[in-house]
Amino acid sequence: MNSKMKQGFLVLNVYFALLYILPLEVKAFACEFAEDSYCFIRQYKVANSTDEKYERVNRVHNIFDKVLLVVDKSPIVTQKNPRGEPTLFVLKKGPIDPAPFAIALPKDGSIILSKTAIDKAYNDGIERGDIRIAFVLGHELAHLSKSQLSHFLFSLKKGFRKDMFSPLNPHPLSKKFKELVKLRNEEKRADEQGFLYAAMAGYAVDKLLKGKIFLIEWQKQIQSRLSTHPTPIERENFLIKRLKGLLDKLPYFQFGVRLAHFNQCAENEALMFFKVFKKDFSSREVLNNEGYCYLQRAREELGANAYFYWLPTVLDVATRIETFSLPLRAAPSEEAKAWLEKARDVFHKASQRDPFYIPAQINMLVTLFYLNEMANAQNIIENALYVAEKQSLASEIHKLKGLKALIQYEITKNNVSLKALATQQNELSILYNIARIEENNALWQKLAQHQTELPKPIRDVVCKKVACLPLQELKKIPKKWVVSIDVGERIRDNHVQKILQNWHKVPSPLQTQLNLQIYQYRKNDEVIEEVLEMDGFVEMVVLKQSQKQAEDLKDYCGLPLQSRQVTNGELLSCDNLWTAKVIDGKVAEIWIKNQ
């Protein structure tokens, strides 16, 4: 463990020592045995976000709404909470001021948070305050699940609730001791879930592990712990172990993305990687990528119908298809429809995780387009455009406008909108779609002049319409990437084993008959090169820590590079041979795949 991690875990230890602690001399307070929010609201009053003194209350409610979106809810439906929907109340004055106060009350699905807790969270900045509040709210939301109902019911027992604020050491064989162990384990699980919920909601929870945090100041007011909670060291060790397990699985998610990019979306390829990672971290990105693979599987079944129009977002991945056949079909098969319906369900979940996540909305629109659900697509696209424009996402706005024009044409059979768009956006995808509708020979000729920029399925269509120059005549002799092990090599070969003997083997979470393993070459704790073994052979090599610039990449490809915009960067691909991940003009990674 490096020094930064040790420092981070030390801070985390302090954090847990403070978050769920009350002053040593705690007297009974009003609502101590309350089962729902009514007593707290009546006794301590709810803070009004319009009052200047409580300006952060509205911010905290917005964070609560974001975290709530990612929670896998198993709501507790009661007479006082018929919908099972959690509600947050911020109190003007906490029951144990000046100490912070937070509690989950499953009987009416409410979370109570004191203004003091908010003030402590934001005592050294907005960003860190947001992260801390997201974690605390995530922890309390975890307590509202059915599985943690005992956290509330058991602690309500008078004898136990009275003892919560004083040392409690029941006999190890007693029933009370067993229940105490259960409660403490539930606190650990709530810590774990709160951390993951905050991360999935988009908060940089790693900053809870770095530098000095507000809880060091908080400690001055705190002197004794709740007996129903684990010790800070126990909580720290549990969360460290859990996070280490998640980080160990991260390379498998990353290789899932790379495999999906190269259209390797079978159940024993990218889909397997995403499903395994989703069990631990069901974020919007994981769901979107899983749905993306379902969409790719549907396109295989759709055949040539998948390429009648150029739908840019989906086709970005399909540019890497080399052996894809294009059988003509009059309508989607049952198999294609089944994959599309799976994709639609997963994209819907991804959008529920974050309604402002545009990739999932674009992929949903393409899925509805294939399903011929144009009315549903039309209902979604206006909101998607509004969200994209609010976020100034230029690339996504172009794609959405192109989809909107196609949807309007399919409904009205009038391509005026598409032609108008062509005058504003001189993009090959728009020209291709107009050529498809009009069978315009001049447009086919124009597209043929850009054949090296076209994805292979689209290039095949264009070159059947008009004559194209053979690609071999356009190719130049490229440089070769220098790698430790070539793709396609057999892992068991002696020279390969000799190279890998000093490489790190990433623990595999996958239960599969395949010989599947990720190897990493590390230098000073930095990953320099990765190898993916599948079925005994090198399936992919990834080069990291490259010193190259984006303009250097053309020397390694005999054809013009194809570009695909992704979150926080761009993917530049050389046909179906390799792809470079570029951030701010610098090459971050190079993915070289087996043919």
XYZ file of C-alpha atoms in Angstrom:
595
model
C 0.000 0.000 0.000
C 1.513 3.324 -1.027
C 1.795 6.326 1.288
C -1.145 8.194 -0.306
C -3.472 5.238 0.282
C -2.259 4.878 3.880
C -2.898 8.565 4.494
C -6.327 8.240 2.892
C -7.306 5.250 5.005
C -6.118 7.063 8.151
C -8.432 9.938 7.286
C -11.224 7.444 6.576
C -10.657 5.937 10.020
C -11.114 9.379 11.595
C -14.202 9.858 9.449
C -15.901 6.732 10.755
C -14.853 7.580 14.277
C -16.873 10.766 14.002
C -19.829 10.299 11.699
C -21.990 8.221 13.998
C -20.882 9.437 17.435
C -22.730 11.372 20.102
C -21.455 13.374 23.091
C -20.597 11.340 26.174
C -23.255 12.940 28.360
C -26.323 12.439 26.192
C -29.591 13.058 27.935
C -32.885 11.710 26.657
C -34.197 13.991 23.950
C -37.650 14.617 22.593
C -38.628 12.049 19.934
C -35.983 9.601 21.221
C -38.423 6.728 20.673
C -40.353 8.234 17.750
C -41.227 5.770 15.004
C -41.803 8.334 12.263
C -41.022 11.939 11.305
C -44.078 13.585 12.884
C -42.541 14.111 16.315
C -39.279 15.488 14.894
C -41.096 17.932 12.599
C -43.375 19.140 15.418
C -40.585 19.473 17.983
C -37.679 20.830 15.920
C -39.340 22.400 12.842
C -38.374 21.886 9.199
C -35.855 24.322 7.706
C -37.249 26.411 4.862
C -34.892 26.647 1.870
C -36.173 30.171 1.070
C -34.757 31.474 4.361
C -31.208 32.846 3.939
C -30.122 31.030 7.105
C -30.921 27.724 5.401
C -29.636 28.451 1.878
C -27.923 25.051 1.622
C -31.121 23.113 2.374
C -32.270 23.265 -1.247
C -28.835 22.068 -2.365
C -29.038 19.118 0.016
C -32.492 18.220 -1.309
C -31.092 18.233 -4.868
C -28.300 15.879 -3.780
C -30.886 13.644 -2.126
C -32.860 13.484 -5.392
C -29.722 12.521 -7.350
C -28.708 9.794 -4.914
C -32.272 8.483 -4.756
C -32.218 7.896 -8.527
C -29.414 5.315 -8.253
C -30.775 3.460 -5.234
C -32.077 -0.024 -5.985
C -35.233 0.572 -4.014
C -37.054 -2.174 -2.134
C -39.551 0.258 -0.572
C -41.234 -0.418 2.742
C -44.911 0.267 2.112
C -46.764 1.192 5.290
C -49.983 2.967 6.170
C -47.988 6.175 6.696
C -45.929 5.654 3.537
C -48.268 3.966 1.016
C -45.969 4.597 -1.972
C -42.826 3.508 -0.166
C -41.019 6.628 -1.435
C -38.259 8.026 0.833
C -38.583 11.654 2.001
C -35.932 13.977 3.430
C -36.595 16.468 6.238
C -33.950 18.988 7.358
C -34.503 20.257 10.883
C -33.803 23.844 11.931
C -32.423 22.570 15.228
C -31.083 19.084 15.830
C -32.152 16.951 18.807
C -28.535 16.713 20.017
C -27.082 20.053 18.874
C -24.254 21.010 18.644
C -23.529 17.441 17.496
C -24.746 16.486 13.991
C -27.810 14.268 13.729
C -29.086 11.896 11.015
C -31.547 9.029 11.234
C -33.649 6.849 8.904
C -37.237 6.075 9.950
C -38.641 3.248 7.801
C -42.155 3.469 9.267
C -42.929 6.487 7.064
C -39.871 6.267 4.801
C -38.299 9.461 6.084
C -34.723 10.606 6.639
C -34.097 13.252 9.287
C -31.013 15.483 8.973
C -30.121 18.385 11.235
C -28.933 21.752 9.944
C -25.884 21.281 12.174
C -24.931 18.174 10.181
C -25.130 20.204 6.959
C -23.007 23.025 8.395
C -20.321 20.551 9.466
C -20.320 18.923 6.036
C -19.715 22.233 4.224
C -17.200 23.748 6.613
C -14.369 23.651 4.050
C -16.005 24.029 0.663
C -18.963 23.228 -1.556
C -17.430 20.306 -3.483
C -16.344 18.318 -0.441
C -19.581 19.198 1.314
C -21.624 17.766 -1.554
C -19.629 14.513 -1.449
C -20.057 14.129 2.310
C -23.790 14.837 2.208
C -24.210 12.354 -0.676
C -22.454 9.679 1.389
C -24.485 10.342 4.556
C -27.766 10.324 2.616
C -26.723 7.156 0.798
C -25.988 5.489 4.147
C -29.416 6.435 5.512
C -31.188 5.361 2.299
C -29.565 1.953 2.699
C -31.264 1.693 6.099
C -34.660 2.211 4.443
C -34.436 -1.035 2.478
C -36.513 -4.007 3.617
C -33.358 -5.932 4.434
C -32.434 -3.351 7.080
C -35.850 -2.916 8.678
C -34.463 -4.615 11.801
C -32.057 -1.665 12.212
C -35.075 0.416 13.166
C -37.329 -2.117 14.880
C -34.695 -3.650 17.120
C -33.206 -0.336 18.191
C -36.697 0.778 19.231
C -36.754 -1.776 22.035
C -36.683 0.388 25.131
C -33.875 -1.360 26.922
C -31.669 -1.300 23.828
C -32.505 2.224 22.718
C -31.678 3.518 26.218
C -28.327 1.780 26.034
C -27.453 3.191 22.615
C -25.784 6.221 24.174
C -23.645 4.390 26.711
C -21.138 1.514 26.637
C -22.926 -1.767 26.029
C -21.214 -5.130 26.471
C -23.832 -7.900 26.719
C -22.731 -11.479 27.324
C -21.434 -13.075 24.076
C -23.969 -15.918 24.367
C -26.968 -13.682 25.028
C -29.689 -12.886 22.492
C -28.940 -9.185 22.889
C -25.318 -9.762 21.872
C -26.394 -11.619 18.698
C -28.771 -8.810 17.818
C -26.027 -6.280 18.486
C -23.690 -8.093 16.072
C -26.474 -8.055 13.475
C -27.015 -4.306 13.906
C -23.320 -3.582 13.577
C -23.120 -5.648 10.399
C -26.042 -3.685 9.005
C -24.146 -0.463 9.728
C -21.211 -1.818 7.719
C -23.500 -2.653 4.804
C -25.032 0.815 4.980
C -21.520 2.321 4.858
C -20.759 0.208 1.805
C -24.002 1.053 0.017
C -23.805 4.739 0.907
C -20.338 4.942 -0.607
C -21.448 3.167 -3.798
C -24.685 5.157 -4.108
C -22.785 8.450 -3.853
C -20.278 7.249 -6.467
C -23.015 6.097 -8.872
C -24.751 9.458 -8.446
C -21.606 11.114 -9.789
C -19.815 12.265 -6.642
C -16.019 11.883 -6.384
C -16.096 9.736 -3.267
C -12.385 9.048 -3.522
C -11.917 12.528 -2.035
C -13.333 11.202 1.234
C -10.066 9.267 1.458
C -7.727 12.158 0.707
C -6.362 15.044 2.728
C -7.852 16.649 5.822
C -11.628 16.670 6.052
C -14.231 18.483 8.119
C -14.652 15.598 10.573
C -11.306 16.386 12.201
C -12.928 19.606 13.472
C -16.085 17.675 14.269
C -14.071 15.381 16.536
C -13.583 18.183 19.059
C -17.265 17.923 19.959
C -17.422 14.140 19.994
C -16.198 11.902 22.804
C -18.037 8.563 22.809
C -19.468 6.201 20.233
C -22.851 4.586 19.757
C -22.793 1.073 21.166
C -24.929 -0.180 18.277
C -22.274 0.787 15.717
C -19.006 -1.007 14.921
C -15.731 0.549 15.980
C -14.150 2.962 13.486
C -11.377 0.440 12.724
C -13.922 -2.299 11.985
C -15.794 -0.023 9.593
C -12.598 1.151 7.956
C -11.314 -2.385 7.381
C -14.642 -3.558 6.022
C -14.903 -0.694 3.535
C -11.268 -0.976 2.466
C -11.782 -4.673 1.726
C -14.974 -3.947 -0.194
C -13.441 -1.139 -2.231
C -10.346 -3.193 -2.987
C -12.603 -5.908 -4.383
C -14.349 -3.374 -6.584
C -11.088 -1.868 -7.818
C -9.790 -5.358 -8.605
C -12.786 -5.822 -10.908
C -12.419 -2.446 -12.642
C -10.013 -3.736 -15.359
C -12.675 -6.247 -16.389
C -15.192 -3.453 -16.914
C -12.586 -1.529 -18.921
C -11.882 -4.534 -21.140
C -15.647 -4.968 -21.524
C -15.785 -1.460 -22.981
C -12.906 -2.265 -25.351
C -14.481 -5.532 -26.509
C -17.829 -3.810 -27.090
C -16.062 -1.114 -29.078
C -14.743 -3.841 -31.410
C -18.243 -5.392 -31.588
C -17.330 -8.418 -29.473
C -20.635 -8.430 -27.608
C -21.356 -12.145 -27.213
C -22.402 -13.597 -23.846
C -18.848 -14.843 -23.251
C -17.305 -11.515 -24.329
C -18.249 -7.923 -23.397
C -21.711 -8.816 -22.049
C -20.164 -11.215 -19.534
C -17.782 -8.499 -18.295
C -20.559 -5.908 -17.899
C -22.954 -8.255 -16.108
C -20.336 -9.279 -13.572
C -19.317 -5.673 -12.865
C -22.974 -4.607 -12.646
C -23.473 -6.848 -9.605
C -21.143 -4.565 -7.661
C -21.587 -1.221 -9.375
C -24.830 -0.810 -11.286
C -24.096 2.684 -12.607
C -25.622 4.438 -15.610
C -22.470 3.758 -17.670
C -22.520 0.021 -16.947
C -26.215 -0.212 -17.818
C -25.738 1.845 -20.976
C -22.872 -0.372 -22.135
C -24.864 -3.528 -21.444
C -27.757 -2.119 -23.474
C -25.303 -1.100 -26.173
C -24.303 -4.752 -26.520
C -27.923 -5.872 -26.740
C -28.375 -3.315 -29.505
C -25.353 -4.727 -31.316
C -26.761 -8.255 -31.039
C -30.055 -6.984 -32.489
C -28.210 -5.439 -35.424
C -26.613 -8.773 -36.221
C -30.127 -10.220 -36.500
C -31.447 -7.203 -38.428
C -28.785 -7.652 -41.114
C -28.900 -5.067 -43.925
C -31.970 -3.412 -42.371
C -29.711 -2.178 -39.572
C -27.834 -0.045 -42.118
C -30.664 1.263 -44.250
C -30.073 4.545 -42.407
C -26.832 5.705 -40.841
C -27.626 6.061 -37.139
C -24.360 7.593 -35.918
C -24.185 6.645 -32.254
C -24.906 2.981 -32.727
C -22.830 2.710 -35.891
C -19.789 4.098 -34.118
C -19.201 0.658 -32.675
C -20.163 -1.110 -35.884
C -17.303 0.567 -37.748
C -15.130 -2.186 -36.323
C -17.185 -5.038 -37.857
C -15.174 -6.884 -40.495
C -16.943 -10.203 -41.057
C -20.504 -8.903 -40.717
C -22.931 -10.291 -43.292
C -25.784 -8.202 -44.658
C -28.680 -10.534 -45.501
C -31.773 -8.609 -46.563
C -34.847 -9.093 -44.381
C -38.285 -7.622 -44.832
C -38.868 -7.137 -41.100
C -37.028 -7.650 -37.808
C -36.894 -11.290 -36.767
C -38.168 -12.471 -33.406
C -34.550 -12.799 -32.265
C -33.798 -9.198 -33.255
C -36.947 -7.957 -31.536
C -36.015 -9.805 -28.333
C -32.557 -8.169 -28.263
C -34.080 -4.752 -28.965
C -36.575 -5.126 -26.138
C -33.740 -6.078 -23.772
C -31.810 -3.025 -24.920
C -34.839 -0.780 -24.398
C -35.296 -2.020 -20.809
C -31.640 -1.458 -19.898
C -31.470 2.012 -21.491
C -34.594 2.915 -19.518
C -32.841 1.868 -16.285
C -29.747 3.872 -17.246
C -31.900 6.968 -17.833
C -33.585 6.429 -14.479
C -30.141 6.453 -12.864
C -29.560 9.892 -14.399
C -32.237 11.666 -16.503
C -29.519 13.994 -17.850
C -27.339 11.169 -19.223
C -27.571 11.736 -22.988
C -25.799 8.562 -24.308
C -28.548 6.332 -22.893
C -31.245 8.575 -24.379
C -29.644 8.533 -27.842
C -29.304 4.752 -27.739
C -32.917 4.464 -26.568
C -34.022 6.565 -29.557
C -32.123 4.295 -31.964
C -33.677 1.233 -30.325
C -37.192 2.684 -30.677
C -36.378 3.554 -34.297
C -35.520 -0.090 -35.035
C -38.696 -1.187 -33.239
C -40.662 1.263 -35.419
C -42.011 3.014 -32.309
C -41.747 6.457 -33.880
C -44.363 8.103 -31.669
C -42.492 7.070 -28.517
C -39.214 8.247 -30.054
C -40.767 11.605 -30.920
C -41.883 12.028 -27.291
C -38.340 11.445 -26.008
C -36.276 13.408 -28.503
C -37.464 16.915 -27.628
C -36.495 16.473 -23.990
C -33.164 14.889 -24.976
C -32.383 17.875 -27.219
C -33.298 20.303 -24.445
C -30.993 18.510 -21.974
C -28.124 18.321 -24.500
C -28.432 22.028 -25.315
C -28.460 22.928 -21.601
C -25.195 21.011 -21.213
C -23.733 22.448 -24.459
C -23.008 18.959 -25.852
C -22.317 19.881 -29.481
C -21.655 16.361 -30.799
C -24.753 14.931 -29.113
C -26.897 17.833 -30.369
C -25.852 17.051 -33.969
C -26.720 13.379 -33.536
C -30.070 14.168 -31.951
C -30.990 16.622 -34.706
C -30.146 13.984 -37.296
C -32.300 11.416 -35.497
C -35.138 13.930 -35.142
C -35.123 14.605 -38.880
C -35.189 10.859 -39.655
C -38.032 10.248 -37.212
C -40.022 13.100 -38.790
C -39.412 11.610 -42.248
C -40.602 8.163 -41.130
C -43.804 9.719 -39.762
C -44.539 12.238 -42.552
C -42.531 10.794 -45.503
C -41.283 14.340 -46.085
C -37.516 14.831 -45.926
C -37.537 18.656 -45.855
C -36.097 18.658 -42.316
C -33.276 16.333 -43.319
C -32.355 18.485 -46.335
C -32.426 21.632 -44.203
C -30.118 19.937 -41.725
C -27.702 19.026 -44.538
C -27.185 22.718 -45.256
C -26.284 23.339 -41.591
C -24.250 20.219 -40.845
C -22.058 18.951 -43.671
C -21.863 15.443 -42.233
C -21.509 12.210 -44.184
C -24.215 10.487 -42.136
C -26.813 13.078 -43.216
C -25.746 12.874 -46.869
C -25.976 9.080 -46.721
C -29.498 9.150 -45.278
C -30.687 11.608 -47.961
C -29.070 9.432 -50.655
C -30.957 6.437 -49.252
C -34.292 8.235 -49.355
C -33.839 9.831 -52.795
C -31.477 7.286 -54.422
C -29.489 10.344 -55.477
C -26.557 9.283 -57.698
C -24.681 12.568 -57.182
C -24.732 12.005 -53.437
C -23.573 8.392 -53.857
C -20.628 9.660 -55.916
C -19.785 12.252 -53.274
C -19.882 9.589 -50.538
C -17.611 7.320 -52.617
C -14.963 10.056 -52.589
C -14.897 9.690 -48.773
C -14.999 5.885 -48.659
C -12.078 5.599 -46.237
C -14.013 7.674 -43.699
C -17.091 5.441 -43.876
C -17.803 2.543 -41.496
C -17.436 -0.777 -43.319
C -21.169 -1.662 -43.590
C -21.919 1.831 -44.946
C -18.902 1.690 -47.271
C -20.163 -1.633 -48.652
C -23.551 -0.094 -49.466
C -21.986 2.970 -51.138
C -19.566 0.891 -53.218
C -22.422 -1.269 -54.502
C -24.206 1.876 -55.719
C -21.194 3.405 -57.479
C -17.646 2.346 -58.323
C -15.073 2.827 -55.543
C -11.300 2.593 -55.755
C -9.933 -0.617 -54.186
C -8.783 0.132 -50.648
C -5.415 -1.519 -51.316
C -4.589 1.274 -53.759
C -5.236 3.864 -51.048
C -3.214 2.199 -48.303
C 0.240 3.258 -47.178
C 2.752 1.093 -45.317
C 2.278 1.964 -41.623
C 4.587 1.749 -38.647
C 4.006 -1.064 -36.156
C 3.230 -0.660 -32.471
C 5.948 -1.948 -30.161
C 4.363 -4.384 -27.703
C 5.795 -6.936 -25.248
C 3.530 -9.710 -26.545
C 1.787 -9.822 -29.919
C -1.967 -10.331 -30.174
C -2.895 -13.857 -31.211
C 0.036 -15.473 -29.401
C -0.509 -18.590 -27.310
C -0.221 -17.805 -23.596
C 1.340 -21.175 -22.745
C 4.255 -20.689 -25.140
C 7.539 -20.568 -23.260
C 8.656 -17.139 -24.463
C 5.255 -15.656 -23.486
C 5.387 -17.242 -20.034
C 8.884 -15.858 -19.538
C 7.669 -12.329 -20.300
C 4.614 -12.625 -18.048
C 6.402 -14.063 -15.032
C 6.956 -10.579 -13.556
C 3.544 -9.210 -14.543
C 0.625 -8.747 -12.135
C -2.339 -11.119 -12.570
C -5.615 -9.299 -11.878
C -7.940 -11.463 -9.715
C -10.756 -12.825 -11.866
C -14.382 -12.442 -10.679
C -15.670 -14.461 -13.635
C -16.927 -18.004 -13.222
C -16.353 -19.320 -16.730
C -14.863 -22.276 -18.565
C -12.790 -19.903 -20.685
C -9.112 -19.412 -19.922
C -9.676 -15.736 -19.132
C -7.089 -13.589 -17.393
C -5.851 -9.992 -17.354
C -2.115 -9.359 -16.935
C -0.612 -5.962 -16.087
C 2.954 -4.718 -16.403
C 3.463 -2.104 -13.703
C 6.189 0.411 -13.025
C 6.153 2.540 -9.876
C 2.510 1.539 -9.221
C 1.520 2.747 -12.724
C 0.090 0.316 -15.287
C 2.185 0.541 -18.480
C 0.797 -2.361 -20.518
C -2.107 -4.826 -20.237
C -2.828 -8.176 -21.889
C -6.220 -9.873 -22.089
C -6.114 -13.650 -22.371
C -9.215 -15.363 -23.723
C -9.385 -19.112 -24.367
C -5.621 -19.467 -24.073
C -4.635 -16.740 -26.566
C -3.804 -13.033 -26.410
C -7.074 -11.366 -27.414
C -6.030 -7.760 -26.835
C -3.009 -5.689 -25.840
C -3.401 -2.233 -24.279
C -0.543 0.276 -24.214
C -0.744 2.989 -21.555
C 1.352 5.983 -20.493
C 1.998 6.816 -24.143
C 3.945 9.987 -24.903
C 2.378 10.313 -28.351
C 0.107 13.050 -29.641
C -3.012 12.479 -31.704
C -1.282 13.674 -34.892
C 1.354 10.911 -34.510
C -1.270 8.170 -34.921
C -1.635 8.522 -38.695
C 1.844 7.045 -39.118
C 0.584 3.755 -37.645
C -2.348 3.326 -40.030
C -2.358 2.919 -43.786
C -5.781 4.594 -44.044
C -7.369 7.767 -42.619
C -8.409 7.314 -38.987
C -12.064 7.081 -38.018
C -13.207 9.240 -35.127
C -15.768 8.559 -32.428
C -16.577 11.043 -29.665
C -16.864 9.566 -26.175
C -17.206 11.003 -22.681
C -14.125 13.076 -21.852
C -12.305 12.262 -25.042
C -12.213 10.744 -28.516
C -11.533 7.297 -29.991
C -9.448 7.235 -33.179
C -9.553 3.887 -34.963
C -7.499 2.288 -37.716
C -10.042 0.161 -39.567
C -10.469 -2.968 -37.416
C -6.839 -3.160 -36.248
C -6.422 -0.801 -33.314
C -8.047 2.131 -31.504
C -6.447 4.998 -29.583
C -8.150 6.777 -26.700
C -7.270 10.469 -26.974
C -7.805 13.092 -24.265
C -7.016 16.746 -24.979
C -4.927 15.791 -28.001
C -2.764 13.315 -26.058
C -2.889 9.538 -26.523
C -3.975 7.951 -23.220
C -4.351 4.331 -24.366
C -3.891 2.197 -27.485
C -6.067 -0.911 -27.895
C -4.685 -3.556 -30.265
C -6.994 -6.512 -30.942
C -6.641 -10.003 -32.315
C -7.930 -10.480 -35.877
